[in-house]
Each structure stands twice: as structure tokens, then as C-alpha cells.
Amino acid sequence: MRNEMTLEFTSVSENESLARVSVAAFVSQINPTMEELTDIKTVVSEAVTNAIIHGYEEKSDEKVMLTCAIDDGEIELIIQDRGQGIENIDIAKEPLYTSKPEWERSGMGFTIMENFMDRVDITSEPGVGTTIRMTKQLTSTRALCN
């Protein structure tokens, strides 16, 4: 059975913690390990921060959309903005790349997402926005399915 929640919030940095805690509370119903929960919270934080800082350039009157779904122990996260978009996703995914070097950004957001999740799909169009779709099969449920 698929269970899903959707959250829409204003693009202010303070809402990054709201997104992280909301997803953690939702995912907790299927009893993830502490490591899995930490990984999920980290990727939510990275994706939401990217939407606010890079997608909207900290314009606080925009909206970030977050969907979290659980289906047979698989977590699906979708973080979407209607901001600037990414011109070249391959370049943006390179470790240490950042479009805001003057802000001392690490440029590791996509790398972290790819390392912590089983699958990361990024779609983006300049002037239209970016959607990040990530999935992770929880280890505890992998054992139950085998």
C-alpha cells in the first residue's frame, strides 16, 4: 500500500528544518534504522537548500514542493521548485561544483544525494525549475522481502 504526504512551504532557509523533520516523522512509521533516517534527512536538507539558494536565489516569496511516499519499504522523495532551473545537469552534478562560490558552498549536494539514495533523477529546464526525484529501499524491509 502506498502512503504519501505533500508539503508546500515558502522558500526561506528556516523551512529547511521543517522539511527535514516532517519527512523524518513520516518515514518513522516504517521503523527505519538510525542510519537510514539520517541519510534521508540529509538528502532532504541538501535538495531543499538547493531549491532555496540556487533555484530561487533566496527569494522568500516562492514555494518549494516536497512529496514523500512509502511503498513496500521504498521511500520516494520529490523536491521541486519553479525557479531558475539548471542549464547543464552533468556539470552541476560534478563534485565541488557550485554556482555560488562566493557563498563558500561546498558543491557536494548532488554527490551526497547520489551516495545516500539508491536512485536520483534530476530534471530541470532553465526558467522553469528543477525536480529532484530520489528513491531508497530501506535495508530492514529488504531483509523482509527476500
Short mmCIF file of C-alpha atoms in Angstrom, two decimals:
data_model
loop_
_atom_site.label_atom_id
_atom_site.label_comp_id
_atom_site.label_asym_id
_atom_site.label_seq_id
_atom_site.Cartn_x
_atom_site.Cartn_y
_atom_site.Cartn_z
CA MET A 1 0.00 0.00 0.00
CA ARG A 2 1.33 3.42 -0.96
CA ASN A 3 1.22 6.14 1.68
CA GLU A 4 2.05 9.70 0.68
CA MET A 5 2.38 13.20 2.09
CA THR A 6 2.85 16.50 0.30
CA LEU A 7 4.18 19.67 1.83
CA GLU A 8 4.48 23.11 0.24
CA PHE A 9 6.36 25.87 2.00
CA THR A 10 7.84 29.29 1.41
CA SER A 11 11.42 29.40 0.13
CA VAL A 12 13.09 30.64 3.29
CA SER A 13 16.09 28.87 4.84
CA GLU A 14 14.28 28.32 8.13
CA ASN A 15 11.89 25.92 6.37
CA GLU A 16 14.70 23.51 5.52
CA SER A 17 14.45 22.12 9.06
CA LEU A 18 10.63 21.88 8.72
CA ALA A 19 11.06 19.75 5.60
CA ARG A 20 13.70 17.53 7.21
CA VAL A 21 11.71 16.93 10.41
CA SER A 22 8.42 16.38 8.54
CA VAL A 23 9.94 13.71 6.29
CA ALA A 24 11.65 12.06 9.27
CA ALA A 25 8.37 11.87 11.18
CA PHE A 26 6.54 10.47 8.15
CA VAL A 27 9.21 7.84 7.37
CA SER A 28 9.47 6.79 11.02
CA GLN A 29 6.19 4.88 10.72
CA ILE A 30 8.05 2.06 8.92
CA ASN A 31 10.83 1.91 11.52
CA PRO A 32 13.98 2.79 9.52
CA THR A 33 17.41 2.33 11.04
CA MET A 34 19.01 5.42 12.55
CA GLU A 35 21.49 5.49 9.65
CA GLU A 36 18.70 5.34 7.06
CA LEU A 37 16.79 8.10 8.81
CA THR A 38 19.92 10.28 8.98
CA ASP A 39 20.61 9.71 5.27
CA ILE A 40 17.04 10.64 4.34
CA LYS A 41 17.10 13.79 6.47
CA THR A 42 20.44 14.78 4.92
CA VAL A 43 19.25 14.45 1.31
CA VAL A 44 16.07 16.40 2.08
CA SER A 45 18.20 19.14 3.59
CA GLU A 46 20.50 19.23 0.55
CA ALA A 47 17.67 19.27 -2.01
CA VAL A 48 15.60 21.90 -0.20
CA THR A 49 18.66 24.10 0.36
CA ASN A 50 19.49 23.83 -3.37
CA ALA A 51 15.94 24.91 -4.28
CA ILE A 52 16.09 27.92 -1.96
CA ILE A 53 19.63 29.08 -2.68
CA HIS A 54 20.16 28.09 -6.31
CA GLY A 55 16.62 27.76 -7.68
CA TYR A 56 15.16 30.88 -6.15
CA GLU A 57 18.34 32.75 -5.18
CA GLU A 58 16.83 33.24 -1.72
CA LYS A 59 13.68 35.00 -2.97
CA SER A 60 11.49 34.39 0.04
CA ASP A 61 8.13 34.68 -1.72
CA GLU A 62 8.45 31.48 -3.78
CA LYS A 63 7.29 27.94 -2.96
CA VAL A 64 9.17 24.66 -2.58
CA MET A 65 7.11 21.49 -3.03
CA LEU A 66 8.04 18.27 -1.27
CA THR A 67 6.39 14.89 -1.66
CA CYS A 68 7.35 11.82 0.35
CA ALA A 69 5.86 8.42 -0.38
CA ILE A 70 6.31 5.00 1.16
CA ASP A 71 5.53 1.89 -0.85
CA ASP A 72 6.59 -1.59 0.36
CA GLY A 73 9.54 -0.18 2.29
CA GLU A 74 10.75 2.04 -0.55
CA ILE A 75 10.95 5.75 0.15
CA GLU A 76 10.38 8.18 -2.71
CA LEU A 77 11.22 11.85 -2.23
CA ILE A 78 10.36 14.57 -4.74
CA ILE A 79 11.61 18.11 -4.17
CA GLN A 80 10.51 20.66 -6.75
CA ASP A 81 10.97 24.35 -7.38
CA ARG A 82 9.82 26.66 -10.14
CA GLY A 83 13.00 28.69 -10.07
CA GLN A 84 15.87 29.33 -12.45
CA GLY A 85 16.49 25.74 -13.44
CA ILE A 86 19.86 24.19 -14.24
CA GLU A 87 21.45 24.74 -17.63
CA ASN A 88 23.74 21.70 -17.52
CA ILE A 89 22.83 18.98 -15.03
CA ASP A 90 26.00 16.95 -15.73
CA ILE A 91 28.22 19.89 -14.75
CA ALA A 92 26.04 20.69 -11.72
CA LYS A 93 26.43 17.08 -10.50
CA GLU A 94 30.24 17.22 -10.54
CA PRO A 95 31.73 17.09 -7.03
CA LEU A 96 32.78 20.53 -5.76
CA TYR A 97 30.85 22.40 -8.48
CA THR A 98 28.83 25.32 -7.17
CA SER A 99 27.09 28.19 -8.89
CA LYS A 100 27.68 30.29 -5.76
CA PRO A 101 31.42 30.06 -4.96
CA GLU A 102 31.31 33.47 -3.30
CA TRP A 103 28.98 31.95 -0.68
CA GLU A 104 31.52 29.28 0.24
CA ARG A 105 29.18 26.48 -0.84
CA SER A 106 30.76 23.02 -0.84
CA GLY A 107 29.32 21.87 -4.16
CA MET A 108 28.64 18.39 -2.79
CA GLY A 109 24.82 18.39 -2.67
CA PHE A 110 24.14 16.13 -5.66
CA THR A 111 27.07 13.88 -4.74
CA ILE A 112 25.65 13.41 -1.23
CA MET A 113 22.20 12.68 -2.65
CA GLU A 114 23.62 10.07 -5.04
CA ASN A 115 25.67 8.41 -2.29
CA PHE A 116 22.84 8.22 0.26
CA MET A 117 19.99 7.16 -2.03
CA ASP A 118 19.54 4.20 -4.39
CA ARG A 119 18.42 6.39 -7.27
CA VAL A 120 18.48 10.13 -8.00
CA ASP A 121 16.82 11.62 -11.08
CA ILE A 122 17.13 15.32 -11.79
CA THR A 123 15.03 17.11 -14.39
CA SER A 124 15.45 20.79 -14.96
CA GLU A 125 14.75 23.46 -17.51
CA PRO A 126 16.18 26.98 -17.37
CA GLY A 127 13.48 29.45 -16.40
CA VAL A 128 11.02 26.68 -15.50
CA GLY A 129 12.51 24.95 -12.46
CA THR A 130 14.01 21.75 -11.12
CA THR A 131 12.60 18.46 -9.87
CA ILE A 132 14.72 16.01 -7.89
CA ARG A 133 13.24 12.52 -7.51
CA MET A 134 15.07 10.15 -5.15
CA THR A 135 14.31 6.62 -4.02
CA LYS A 136 15.72 4.35 -1.33
CA GLN A 137 14.72 0.82 -0.37
CA LEU A 138 15.13 0.54 3.36
CA THR A 139 17.51 -2.19 4.50
CA SER A 140 15.19 -3.53 7.17
CA THR A 141 12.48 -4.09 4.57
CA ARG A 142 14.94 -5.59 2.05
CA ALA A 143 15.52 -8.42 4.51
CA LEU A 144 11.77 -8.90 4.90
CA CYS A 145 11.22 -9.05 1.14
CA ASN A 146 13.88 -11.73 0.47
#
